[in-house]
Short mmCIF file of C-alpha atoms and ligand atoms in Angstrom, two decimals:
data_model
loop_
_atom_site.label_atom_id
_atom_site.label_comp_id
_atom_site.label_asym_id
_atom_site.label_seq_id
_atom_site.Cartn_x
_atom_site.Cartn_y
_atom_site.Cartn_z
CA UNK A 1 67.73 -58.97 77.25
CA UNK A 2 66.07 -56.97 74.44
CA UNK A 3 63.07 -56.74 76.68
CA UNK A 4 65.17 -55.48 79.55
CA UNK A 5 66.80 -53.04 77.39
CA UNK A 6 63.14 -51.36 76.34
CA UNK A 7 61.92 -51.54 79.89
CA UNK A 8 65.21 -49.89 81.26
CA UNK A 9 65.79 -47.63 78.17
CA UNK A 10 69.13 -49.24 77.93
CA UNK A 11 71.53 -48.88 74.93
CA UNK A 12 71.51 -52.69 73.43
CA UNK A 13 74.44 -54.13 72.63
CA UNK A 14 72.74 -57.36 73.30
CA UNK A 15 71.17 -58.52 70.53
CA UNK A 16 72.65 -59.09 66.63
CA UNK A 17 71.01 -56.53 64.78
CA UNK A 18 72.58 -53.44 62.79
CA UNK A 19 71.31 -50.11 64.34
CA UNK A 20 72.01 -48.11 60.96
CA UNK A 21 70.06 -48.27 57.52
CA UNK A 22 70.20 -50.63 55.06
CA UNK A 23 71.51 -50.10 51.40
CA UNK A 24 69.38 -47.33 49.63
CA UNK A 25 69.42 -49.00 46.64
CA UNK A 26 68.87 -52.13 47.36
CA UNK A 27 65.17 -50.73 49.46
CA UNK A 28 64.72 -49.00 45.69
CA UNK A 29 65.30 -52.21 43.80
CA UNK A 30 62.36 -54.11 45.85
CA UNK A 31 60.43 -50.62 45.80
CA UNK A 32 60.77 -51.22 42.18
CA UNK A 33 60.32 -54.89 41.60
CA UNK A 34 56.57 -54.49 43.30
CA UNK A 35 55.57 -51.79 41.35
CA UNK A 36 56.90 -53.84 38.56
CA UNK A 37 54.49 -56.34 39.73
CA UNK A 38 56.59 -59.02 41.24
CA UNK A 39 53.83 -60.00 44.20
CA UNK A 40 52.79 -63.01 43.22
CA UNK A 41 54.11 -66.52 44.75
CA UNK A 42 57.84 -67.66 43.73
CA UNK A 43 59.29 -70.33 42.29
CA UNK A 44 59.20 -73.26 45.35
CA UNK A 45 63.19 -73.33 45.12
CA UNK A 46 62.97 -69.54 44.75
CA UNK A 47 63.64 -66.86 41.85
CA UNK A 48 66.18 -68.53 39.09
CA UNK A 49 67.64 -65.38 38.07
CA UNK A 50 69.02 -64.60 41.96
CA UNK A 51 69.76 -68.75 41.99
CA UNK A 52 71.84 -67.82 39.25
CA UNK A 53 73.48 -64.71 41.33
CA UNK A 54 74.45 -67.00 43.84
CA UNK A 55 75.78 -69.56 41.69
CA UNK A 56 78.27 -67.03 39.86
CA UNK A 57 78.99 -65.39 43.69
CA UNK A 58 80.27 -68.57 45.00
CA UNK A 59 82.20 -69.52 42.33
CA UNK A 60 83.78 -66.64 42.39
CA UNK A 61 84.55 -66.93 46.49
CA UNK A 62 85.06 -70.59 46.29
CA UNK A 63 85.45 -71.64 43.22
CA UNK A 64 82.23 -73.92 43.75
CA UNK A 65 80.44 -74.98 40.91
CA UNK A 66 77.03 -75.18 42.53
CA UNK A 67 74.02 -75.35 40.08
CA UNK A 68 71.97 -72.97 40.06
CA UNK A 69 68.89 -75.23 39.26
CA UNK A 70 69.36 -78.41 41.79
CA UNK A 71 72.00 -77.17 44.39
CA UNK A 72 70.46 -73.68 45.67
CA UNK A 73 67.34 -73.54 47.96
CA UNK A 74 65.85 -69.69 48.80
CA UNK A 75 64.45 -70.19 51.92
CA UNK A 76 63.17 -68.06 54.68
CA UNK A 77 66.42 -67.22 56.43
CA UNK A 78 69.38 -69.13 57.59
CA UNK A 79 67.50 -70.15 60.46
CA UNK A 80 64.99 -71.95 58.26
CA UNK A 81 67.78 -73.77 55.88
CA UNK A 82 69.63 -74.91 59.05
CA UNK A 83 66.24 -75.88 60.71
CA UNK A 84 64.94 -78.25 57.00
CA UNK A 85 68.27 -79.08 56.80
CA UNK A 86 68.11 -80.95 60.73
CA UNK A 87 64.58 -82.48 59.11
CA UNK A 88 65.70 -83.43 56.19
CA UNK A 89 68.36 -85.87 57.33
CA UNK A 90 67.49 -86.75 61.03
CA UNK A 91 65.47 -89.92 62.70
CA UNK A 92 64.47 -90.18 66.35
CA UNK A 93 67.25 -91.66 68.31
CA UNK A 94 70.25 -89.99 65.77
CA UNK A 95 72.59 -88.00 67.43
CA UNK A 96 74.18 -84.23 65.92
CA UNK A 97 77.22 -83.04 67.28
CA UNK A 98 76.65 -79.45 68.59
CA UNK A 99 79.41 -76.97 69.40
CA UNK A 100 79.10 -74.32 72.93
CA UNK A 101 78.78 -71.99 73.01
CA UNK A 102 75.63 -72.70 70.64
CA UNK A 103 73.70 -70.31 68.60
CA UNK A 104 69.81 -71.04 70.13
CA UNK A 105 67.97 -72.96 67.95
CA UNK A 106 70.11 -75.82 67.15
CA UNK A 107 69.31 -77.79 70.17
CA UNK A 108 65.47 -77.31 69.74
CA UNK A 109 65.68 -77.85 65.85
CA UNK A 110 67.76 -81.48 66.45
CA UNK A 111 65.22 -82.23 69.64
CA UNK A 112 62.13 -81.44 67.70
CA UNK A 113 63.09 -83.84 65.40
CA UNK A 114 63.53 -87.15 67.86
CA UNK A 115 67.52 -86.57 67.67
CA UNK A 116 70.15 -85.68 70.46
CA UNK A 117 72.32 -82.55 70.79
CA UNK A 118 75.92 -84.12 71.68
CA UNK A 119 77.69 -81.09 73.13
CA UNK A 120 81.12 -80.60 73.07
CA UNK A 121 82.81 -77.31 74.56
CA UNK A 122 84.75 -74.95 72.71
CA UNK A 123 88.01 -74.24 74.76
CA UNK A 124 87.95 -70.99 76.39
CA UNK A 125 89.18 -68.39 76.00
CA UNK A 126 89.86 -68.78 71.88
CA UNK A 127 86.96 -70.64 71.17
CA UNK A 128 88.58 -73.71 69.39
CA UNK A 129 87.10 -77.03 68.63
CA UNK A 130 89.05 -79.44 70.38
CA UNK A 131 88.92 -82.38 67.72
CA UNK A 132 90.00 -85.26 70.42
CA UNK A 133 87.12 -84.79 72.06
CA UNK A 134 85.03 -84.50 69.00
CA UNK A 135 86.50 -88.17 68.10
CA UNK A 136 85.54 -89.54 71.12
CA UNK A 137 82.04 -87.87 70.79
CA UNK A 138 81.37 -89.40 67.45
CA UNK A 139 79.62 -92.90 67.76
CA UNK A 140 76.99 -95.64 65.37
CA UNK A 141 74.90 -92.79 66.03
CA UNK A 142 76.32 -89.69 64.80
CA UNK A 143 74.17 -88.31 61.94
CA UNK A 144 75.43 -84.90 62.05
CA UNK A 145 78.22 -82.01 62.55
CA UNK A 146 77.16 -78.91 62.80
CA UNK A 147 79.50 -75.96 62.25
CA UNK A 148 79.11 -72.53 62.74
CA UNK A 149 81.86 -70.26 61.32
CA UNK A 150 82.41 -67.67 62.25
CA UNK A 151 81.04 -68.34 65.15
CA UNK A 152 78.00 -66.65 67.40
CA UNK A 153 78.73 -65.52 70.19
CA UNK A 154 82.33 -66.06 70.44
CA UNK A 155 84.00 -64.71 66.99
CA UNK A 156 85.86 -67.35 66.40
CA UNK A 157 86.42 -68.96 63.02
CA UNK A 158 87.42 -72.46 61.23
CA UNK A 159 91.54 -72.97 59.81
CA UNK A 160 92.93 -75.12 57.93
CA UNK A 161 93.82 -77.43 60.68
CA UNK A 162 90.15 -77.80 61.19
CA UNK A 163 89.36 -78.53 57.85
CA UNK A 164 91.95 -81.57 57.78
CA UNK A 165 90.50 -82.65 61.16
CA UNK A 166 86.98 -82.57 60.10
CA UNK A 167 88.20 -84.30 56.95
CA UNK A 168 89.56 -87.18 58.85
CA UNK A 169 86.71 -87.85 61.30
CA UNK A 170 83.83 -88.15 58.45
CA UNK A 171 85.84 -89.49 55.54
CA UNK A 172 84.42 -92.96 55.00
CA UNK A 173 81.36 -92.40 57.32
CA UNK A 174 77.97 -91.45 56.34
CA UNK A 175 77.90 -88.02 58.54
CA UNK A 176 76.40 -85.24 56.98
CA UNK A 177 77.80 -81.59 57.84
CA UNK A 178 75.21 -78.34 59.02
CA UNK A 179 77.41 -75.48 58.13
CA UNK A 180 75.93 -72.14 59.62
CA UNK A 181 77.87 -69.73 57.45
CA UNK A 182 75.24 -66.73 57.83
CA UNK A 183 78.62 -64.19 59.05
CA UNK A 184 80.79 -65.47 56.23
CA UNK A 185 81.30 -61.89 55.09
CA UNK A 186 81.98 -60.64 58.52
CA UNK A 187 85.54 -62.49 58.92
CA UNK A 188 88.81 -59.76 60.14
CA UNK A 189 92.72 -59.67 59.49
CA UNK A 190 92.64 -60.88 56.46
CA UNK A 191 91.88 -64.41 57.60
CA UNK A 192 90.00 -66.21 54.52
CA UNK A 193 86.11 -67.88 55.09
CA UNK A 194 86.41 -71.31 55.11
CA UNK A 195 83.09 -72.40 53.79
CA UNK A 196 82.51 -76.48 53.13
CA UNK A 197 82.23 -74.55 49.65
CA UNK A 198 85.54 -74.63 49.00
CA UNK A 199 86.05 -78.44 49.79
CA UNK A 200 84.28 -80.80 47.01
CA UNK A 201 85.02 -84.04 49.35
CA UNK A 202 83.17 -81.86 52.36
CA UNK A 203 80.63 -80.45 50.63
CA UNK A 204 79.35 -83.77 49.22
CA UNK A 205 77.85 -83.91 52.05
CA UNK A 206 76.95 -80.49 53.39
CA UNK A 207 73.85 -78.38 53.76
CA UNK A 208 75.56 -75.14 53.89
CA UNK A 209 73.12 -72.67 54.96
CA UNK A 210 73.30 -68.43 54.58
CA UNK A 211 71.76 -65.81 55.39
CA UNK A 212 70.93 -62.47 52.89
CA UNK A 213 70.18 -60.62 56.39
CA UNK A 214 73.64 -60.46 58.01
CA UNK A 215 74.57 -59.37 54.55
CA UNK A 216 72.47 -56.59 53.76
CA UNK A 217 71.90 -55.10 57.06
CA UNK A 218 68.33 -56.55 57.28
CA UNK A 219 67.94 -59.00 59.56
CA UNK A 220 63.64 -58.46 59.09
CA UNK A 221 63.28 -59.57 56.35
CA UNK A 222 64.03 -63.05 57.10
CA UNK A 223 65.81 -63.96 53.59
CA UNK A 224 69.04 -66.45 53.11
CA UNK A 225 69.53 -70.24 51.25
CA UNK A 226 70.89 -73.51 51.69
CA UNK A 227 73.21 -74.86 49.22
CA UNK A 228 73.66 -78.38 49.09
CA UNK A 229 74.22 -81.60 46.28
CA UNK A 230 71.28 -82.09 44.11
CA UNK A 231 70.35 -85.29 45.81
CA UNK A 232 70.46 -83.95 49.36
CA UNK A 233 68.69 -80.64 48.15
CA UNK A 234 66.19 -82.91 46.57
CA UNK A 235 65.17 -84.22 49.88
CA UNK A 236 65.74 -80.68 51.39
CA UNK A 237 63.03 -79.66 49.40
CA UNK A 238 60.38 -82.47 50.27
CA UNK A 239 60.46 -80.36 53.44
CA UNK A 240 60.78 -76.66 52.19
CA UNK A 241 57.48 -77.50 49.56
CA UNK A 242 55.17 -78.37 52.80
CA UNK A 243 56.73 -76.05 55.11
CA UNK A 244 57.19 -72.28 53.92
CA UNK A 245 56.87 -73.46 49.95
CA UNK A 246 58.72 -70.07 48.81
CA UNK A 247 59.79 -67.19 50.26
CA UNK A 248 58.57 -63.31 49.10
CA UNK A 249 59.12 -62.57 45.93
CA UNK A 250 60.03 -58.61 45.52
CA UNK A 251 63.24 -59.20 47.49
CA UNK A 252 64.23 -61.93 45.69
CA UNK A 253 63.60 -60.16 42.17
CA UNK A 254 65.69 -57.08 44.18
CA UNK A 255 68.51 -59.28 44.81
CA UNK A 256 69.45 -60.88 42.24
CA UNK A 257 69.98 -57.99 40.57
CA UNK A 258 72.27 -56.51 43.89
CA UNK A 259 74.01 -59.60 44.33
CA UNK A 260 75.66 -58.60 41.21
CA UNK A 261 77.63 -55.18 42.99
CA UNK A 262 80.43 -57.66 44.31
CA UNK A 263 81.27 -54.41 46.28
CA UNK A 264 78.13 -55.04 48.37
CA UNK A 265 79.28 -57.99 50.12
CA UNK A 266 83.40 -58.00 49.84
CA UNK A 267 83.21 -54.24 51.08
CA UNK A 268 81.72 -55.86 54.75
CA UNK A 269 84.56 -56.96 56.60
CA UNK A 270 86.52 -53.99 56.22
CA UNK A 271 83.44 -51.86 57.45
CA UNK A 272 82.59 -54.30 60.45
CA UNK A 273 86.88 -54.39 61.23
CA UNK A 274 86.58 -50.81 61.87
CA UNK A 275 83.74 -51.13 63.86
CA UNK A 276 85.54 -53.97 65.90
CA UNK A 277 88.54 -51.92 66.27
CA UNK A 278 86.99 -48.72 67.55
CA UNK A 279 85.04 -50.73 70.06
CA UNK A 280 88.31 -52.25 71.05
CA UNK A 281 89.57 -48.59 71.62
CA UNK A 282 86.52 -47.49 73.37
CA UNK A 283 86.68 -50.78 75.71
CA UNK A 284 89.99 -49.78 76.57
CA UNK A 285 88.68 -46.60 79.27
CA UNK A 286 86.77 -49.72 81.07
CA UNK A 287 88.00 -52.07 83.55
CA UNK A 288 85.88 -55.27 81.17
CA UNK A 289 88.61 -57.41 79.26
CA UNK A 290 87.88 -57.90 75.67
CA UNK A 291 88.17 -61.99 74.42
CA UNK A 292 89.20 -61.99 70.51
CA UNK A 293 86.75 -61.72 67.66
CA UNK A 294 88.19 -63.08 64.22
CA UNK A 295 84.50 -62.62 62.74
CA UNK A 296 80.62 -62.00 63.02
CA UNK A 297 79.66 -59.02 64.25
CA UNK A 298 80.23 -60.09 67.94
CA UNK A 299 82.98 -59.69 70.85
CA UNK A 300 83.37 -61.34 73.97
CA UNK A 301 84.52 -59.60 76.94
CA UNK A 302 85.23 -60.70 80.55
CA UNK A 303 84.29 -58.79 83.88
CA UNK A 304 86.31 -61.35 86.42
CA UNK A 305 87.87 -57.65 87.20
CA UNK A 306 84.43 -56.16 88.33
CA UNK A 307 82.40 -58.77 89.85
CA UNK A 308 82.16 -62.00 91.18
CA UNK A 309 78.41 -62.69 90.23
CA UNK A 310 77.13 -65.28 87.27
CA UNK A 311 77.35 -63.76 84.33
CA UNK A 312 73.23 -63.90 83.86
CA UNK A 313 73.04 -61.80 87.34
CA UNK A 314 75.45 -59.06 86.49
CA UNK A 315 74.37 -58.97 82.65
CA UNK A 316 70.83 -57.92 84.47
CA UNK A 317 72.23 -55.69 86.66
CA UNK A 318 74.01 -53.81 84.01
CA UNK A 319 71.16 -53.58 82.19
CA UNK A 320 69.13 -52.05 85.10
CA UNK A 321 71.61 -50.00 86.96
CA UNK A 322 74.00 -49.26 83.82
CA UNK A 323 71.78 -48.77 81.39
CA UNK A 324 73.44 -51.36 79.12
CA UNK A 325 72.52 -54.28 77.57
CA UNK A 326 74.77 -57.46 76.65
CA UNK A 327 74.02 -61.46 76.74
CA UNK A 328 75.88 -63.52 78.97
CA UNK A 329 77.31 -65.86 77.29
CA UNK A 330 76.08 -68.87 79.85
CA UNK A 331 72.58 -68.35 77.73
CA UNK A 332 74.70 -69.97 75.11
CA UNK A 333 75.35 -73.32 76.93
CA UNK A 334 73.04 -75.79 77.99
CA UNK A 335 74.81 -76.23 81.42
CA UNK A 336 74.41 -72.71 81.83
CA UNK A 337 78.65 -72.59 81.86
CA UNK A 338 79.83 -69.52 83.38
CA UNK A 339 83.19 -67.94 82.73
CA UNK A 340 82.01 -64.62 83.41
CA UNK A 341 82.43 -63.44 80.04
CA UNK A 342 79.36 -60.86 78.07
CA UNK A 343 78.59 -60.99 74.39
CA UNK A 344 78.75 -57.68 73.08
CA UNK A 345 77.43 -56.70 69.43
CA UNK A 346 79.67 -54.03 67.68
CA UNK A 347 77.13 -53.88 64.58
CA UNK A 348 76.07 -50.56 65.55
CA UNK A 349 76.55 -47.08 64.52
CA UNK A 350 79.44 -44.86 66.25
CA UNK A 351 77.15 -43.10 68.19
CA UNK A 352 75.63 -46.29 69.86
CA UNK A 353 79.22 -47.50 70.64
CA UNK A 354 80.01 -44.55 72.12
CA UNK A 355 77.29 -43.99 74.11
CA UNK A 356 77.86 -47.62 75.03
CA UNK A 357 81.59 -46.63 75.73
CA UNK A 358 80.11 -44.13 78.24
CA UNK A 359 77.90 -45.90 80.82
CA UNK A 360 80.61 -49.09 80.47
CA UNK A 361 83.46 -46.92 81.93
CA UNK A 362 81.32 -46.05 85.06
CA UNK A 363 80.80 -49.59 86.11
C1 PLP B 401 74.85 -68.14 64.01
C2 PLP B 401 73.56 -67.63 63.45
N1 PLP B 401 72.89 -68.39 62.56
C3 PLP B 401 71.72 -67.97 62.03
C4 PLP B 401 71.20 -66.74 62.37
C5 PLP B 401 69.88 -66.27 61.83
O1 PLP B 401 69.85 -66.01 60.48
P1 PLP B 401 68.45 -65.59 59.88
O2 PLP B 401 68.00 -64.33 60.56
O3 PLP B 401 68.72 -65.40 58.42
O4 PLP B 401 67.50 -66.71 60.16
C6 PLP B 401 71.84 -65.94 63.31
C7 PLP B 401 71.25 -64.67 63.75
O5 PLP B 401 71.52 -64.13 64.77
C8 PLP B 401 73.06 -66.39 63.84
O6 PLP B 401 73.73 -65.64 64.72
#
């Protein structure tokens, strides 16, 4: 849809990338850490002083004690930790259960690996797990859960109820958990992140994977980690050493140092709310009905007023006729499951909303 966008000089609200600058001082931290010197290859499990960042940061959110030295992995983006995560612990034949609508490279990260994606829906139109169905999804072969909260594309986030669900399927199994907690920061109404962090019993058996892009409004440079016990991140790494080996060193010498402005990270829900709620305001001069979005940086909204088409059809013709771009949210489902609703990215600055606002009200 990106492509479409550039070809039809559309205003993208499609795909989940900040239009606005990142912080200043953060670009002169790395700005300074090269000039300091800090080019050369890093540490395989990445730079120990922002390991130790992290460490403090999540015990401070969660109350986690992770260590620094043989819990935390740097790798090259939350993609990458939830991708050697999937290698680390799968065989050909195991099975991972996958929720949909799915963020994209699950299904090709289990299947690349000899395992199978067992899908199970999310219940439209709130986007909750329905755990009955995860019970009877779970067999001999179940290697894997993998979670994704909040959740891309549909904004919707793990409770409590979940938790204690969750609990009671893998308690006395040997399931692992893939927690994809790159929005954790990005979570609305006061509603708290529930990260496998917080839960020893969970995360004894979690690679719980991040993401320093969605925090920092830099999605380029490909940065996050995977936190995990020290014997699963020992095997974690086995993978990481052959694979990427480290990631780039300047940013990581730059962040460790930022990490330590708490204000950098707890001040991003309130600045993404307002970003939700004045797209909620804005949606309100269109005839599209907006779905709820408890977190990320992500709305869905249905057009089942406006058209009968599939979702991929009309999400085209907006694009081409409208001048706006959004993903339907069928992309998101290996069926191709259509219930009309568009993924829209509020990440943006004012002016892109509005302009968005514009051409959304004609159609
Ligand atoms: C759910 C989810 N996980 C992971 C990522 C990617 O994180 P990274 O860019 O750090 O690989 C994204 C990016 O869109 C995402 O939406």
């Amino acid at each position: 849809m990106s492509a479409l966008a550039t070809e039809y000089s559309a205003v993208n609200l499609g795909q989940g990338f900040p239009d606005f600058p990142m912080d200043e001082q953060l670009a002169e931290l790395v700005n300074k850490a090269m000039k300091e010197g800090f080019n050369q290859y890093a540490p395989m499990p990445g730079w120990m002083p922002l390991r130790e960042a992290i460490a403090d940061k999540v015990q401070f959110l969660y109350s986690s004690k992770a260590s620094a030295d043989a819990e935390i992995t740097i790798t090259p983006g939350g993609t990458y930790a939830i991708y050697t995560a999937l290698t680390t612990i799968l065989q050909p034949g195991d099975e991972v259960i996958v929720f949909e609508p799915a963020y994209d490279s699950y299904i090709p990260n289990i299947e690349v690996n000899g395992g199978t994606a067992v899908l199970v829906k999310l219940e439209y139109p709130e986007y909750k797990i329905n755990w009955e169905e995860v019970r009877k999804r779970v067999s001999k072969k179940t290697k894997a859960i993998l979670l994704n909260t909040p959740n891309n594309p549909a904004g919707s986030v793990l409770r409590e109820n979940d938790i204690d669900e969750l609990r009671s399927i893998v308690t006395g199994t040997n399931i692992f958990i893939v927690s994809d907690e790159v929005y954790e920061h990005i979570i609305f109404d006061n509603l708290p992140h529930l990260s496998m962090l917080r839960y020893p019993d969970l995360h004894e058996r979690s690679f719980t994977c991040f993401s320093f892009g969605k925090v920092y409004h830099c999605t380029g440079w490909k940065l996050g980690y995977c936190i995990a016990p020290a014997s699963l991140t020992k095997e974690f790494r086995k993978v990481h050493q052959f694979n990427a080996f480290s990631c780039h060193t300047p940013m990581q010498v730059a962040l460790a140092e930022f990490l330590r402005f708490k204000e950098s990270y707890t001040s991003l829900s309130g600045f993404l709310q307002q970003k939700r709620d004045y797209f909620i305001r804005l949606m309100q001069k269109t005839r599209f009905e907006l779905l709820n979005s408890c977190g990320s940086y992500f709305i869905g909204a249905t057009y089942k007023n406006i058209s009968e088409e599939d979702d991929r059809s009309f999400a085209i013709r907006m694009t081409k006729e409208f001048g706006i771009a959004t993903i339907p949210f069928s992309a998101f489902y290996q069926d191709g499951k259509d219930d009309k609703v568009l993924r829209f990215c509020f990440g943006k600055k004012v002016s892109t909303l509005e302009a968005a606002a514009e051409k959304l009200s004609r159609i």
